[in-house]
Short mmCIF file of C-alpha atoms in Angstrom, two decimals:
data_model
loop_
_atom_site.label_atom_id
_atom_site.label_comp_id
_atom_site.label_asym_id
_atom_site.label_seq_id
_atom_site.Cartn_x
_atom_site.Cartn_y
_atom_site.Cartn_z
CA UNK Q 59 0.00 0.00 0.00
CA UNK Q 60 1.42 3.37 -0.99
CA UNK Q 61 0.98 6.04 1.67
CA UNK Q 62 0.91 9.74 0.99
CA UNK Q 63 2.27 12.37 3.39
CA UNK Q 64 -1.05 12.72 5.24
CA UNK Q 65 -1.25 8.97 5.89
CA UNK Q 66 2.40 8.82 7.02
CA UNK Q 67 1.69 11.36 9.78
CA UNK Q 68 -1.57 9.67 10.76
CA UNK Q 69 -1.09 7.51 13.84
CA UNK Q 70 -2.69 4.10 14.24
CA UNK Q 71 -5.70 3.68 16.48
CA UNK Q 72 -7.12 0.48 17.87
CA UNK Q 73 -10.69 -0.32 16.80
CA UNK Q 74 -12.80 -3.23 17.96
CA UNK Q 75 -14.82 -4.98 15.25
CA UNK Q 76 -17.40 -7.52 16.28
CA UNK Q 77 -17.66 -10.48 13.90
CA UNK Q 78 -19.33 -13.88 14.12
CA UNK Q 79 -16.91 -16.46 15.57
CA UNK Q 80 -16.64 -18.44 12.34
CA UNK Q 81 -15.83 -15.34 10.33
CA UNK Q 82 -13.32 -14.12 12.93
CA UNK Q 83 -11.56 -17.51 12.83
CA UNK Q 84 -11.38 -17.36 9.03
CA UNK Q 85 -10.09 -13.78 9.18
CA UNK Q 86 -7.29 -14.76 11.58
CA UNK Q 87 -6.31 -17.75 9.43
CA UNK Q 88 -6.52 -15.91 6.11
CA UNK Q 89 -4.52 -12.84 7.13
CA UNK Q 90 -1.30 -12.89 9.11
CA UNK Q 91 -0.88 -10.62 12.10
CA UNK Q 92 -0.15 -7.13 10.79
CA UNK Q 93 -1.76 -7.83 7.42
CA UNK Q 94 -5.27 -7.70 8.90
CA UNK Q 95 -5.06 -3.96 9.53
CA UNK Q 96 -3.78 -3.36 6.01
CA UNK Q 97 -6.68 -5.36 4.56
CA UNK Q 98 -9.31 -3.52 6.62
CA UNK Q 99 -7.70 -0.16 5.80
CA UNK Q 100 -7.76 -0.97 2.08
CA UNK Q 101 -11.43 -2.04 2.23
CA UNK Q 102 -12.46 1.13 4.06
CA UNK Q 103 -10.53 3.35 1.64
CA UNK Q 104 -12.12 1.57 -1.33
CA UNK Q 105 -15.56 2.06 0.19
CA UNK Q 106 -14.83 5.74 0.87
CA UNK Q 107 -13.68 6.19 -2.73
CA UNK Q 108 -16.81 4.49 -4.12
CA UNK Q 109 -19.06 6.71 -1.99
CA UNK Q 110 -17.23 9.82 -3.20
CA UNK Q 111 -17.64 8.71 -6.81
CA UNK Q 112 -21.34 8.04 -6.32
CA UNK Q 113 -21.83 11.50 -4.77
CA UNK Q 114 -19.98 13.18 -7.66
CA UNK Q 115 -22.06 11.28 -10.22
CA UNK Q 116 -25.28 12.35 -8.51
CA UNK Q 117 -24.14 15.98 -8.48
CA UNK Q 118 -23.20 15.79 -12.15
CA UNK Q 119 -26.58 14.27 -13.04
CA UNK Q 120 -28.32 17.10 -11.20
CA UNK Q 121 -26.27 19.68 -13.10
CA UNK Q 122 -26.99 17.99 -16.44
CA UNK Q 123 -30.74 17.93 -15.71
CA UNK Q 124 -30.63 21.59 -14.70
CA UNK Q 125 -28.79 22.56 -17.93
CA UNK Q 126 -31.23 20.61 -20.12
CA UNK Q 127 -34.24 22.54 -18.82
#
């Protein structure tokens, strides 16, 4: 994962995530210690990016509708 300057200065914070036992066991087996945080971070950043894209698309659609009237 490539970090920009803002992420380099951002300190880590512990977060508790509640998962079903079977999923938690899979998660521990699938990802080595230290890689779990990277995986969760990547998933959250992807989600954030997708939400931002969706919001931009909605704004653009609104502008296009306004211009067509």
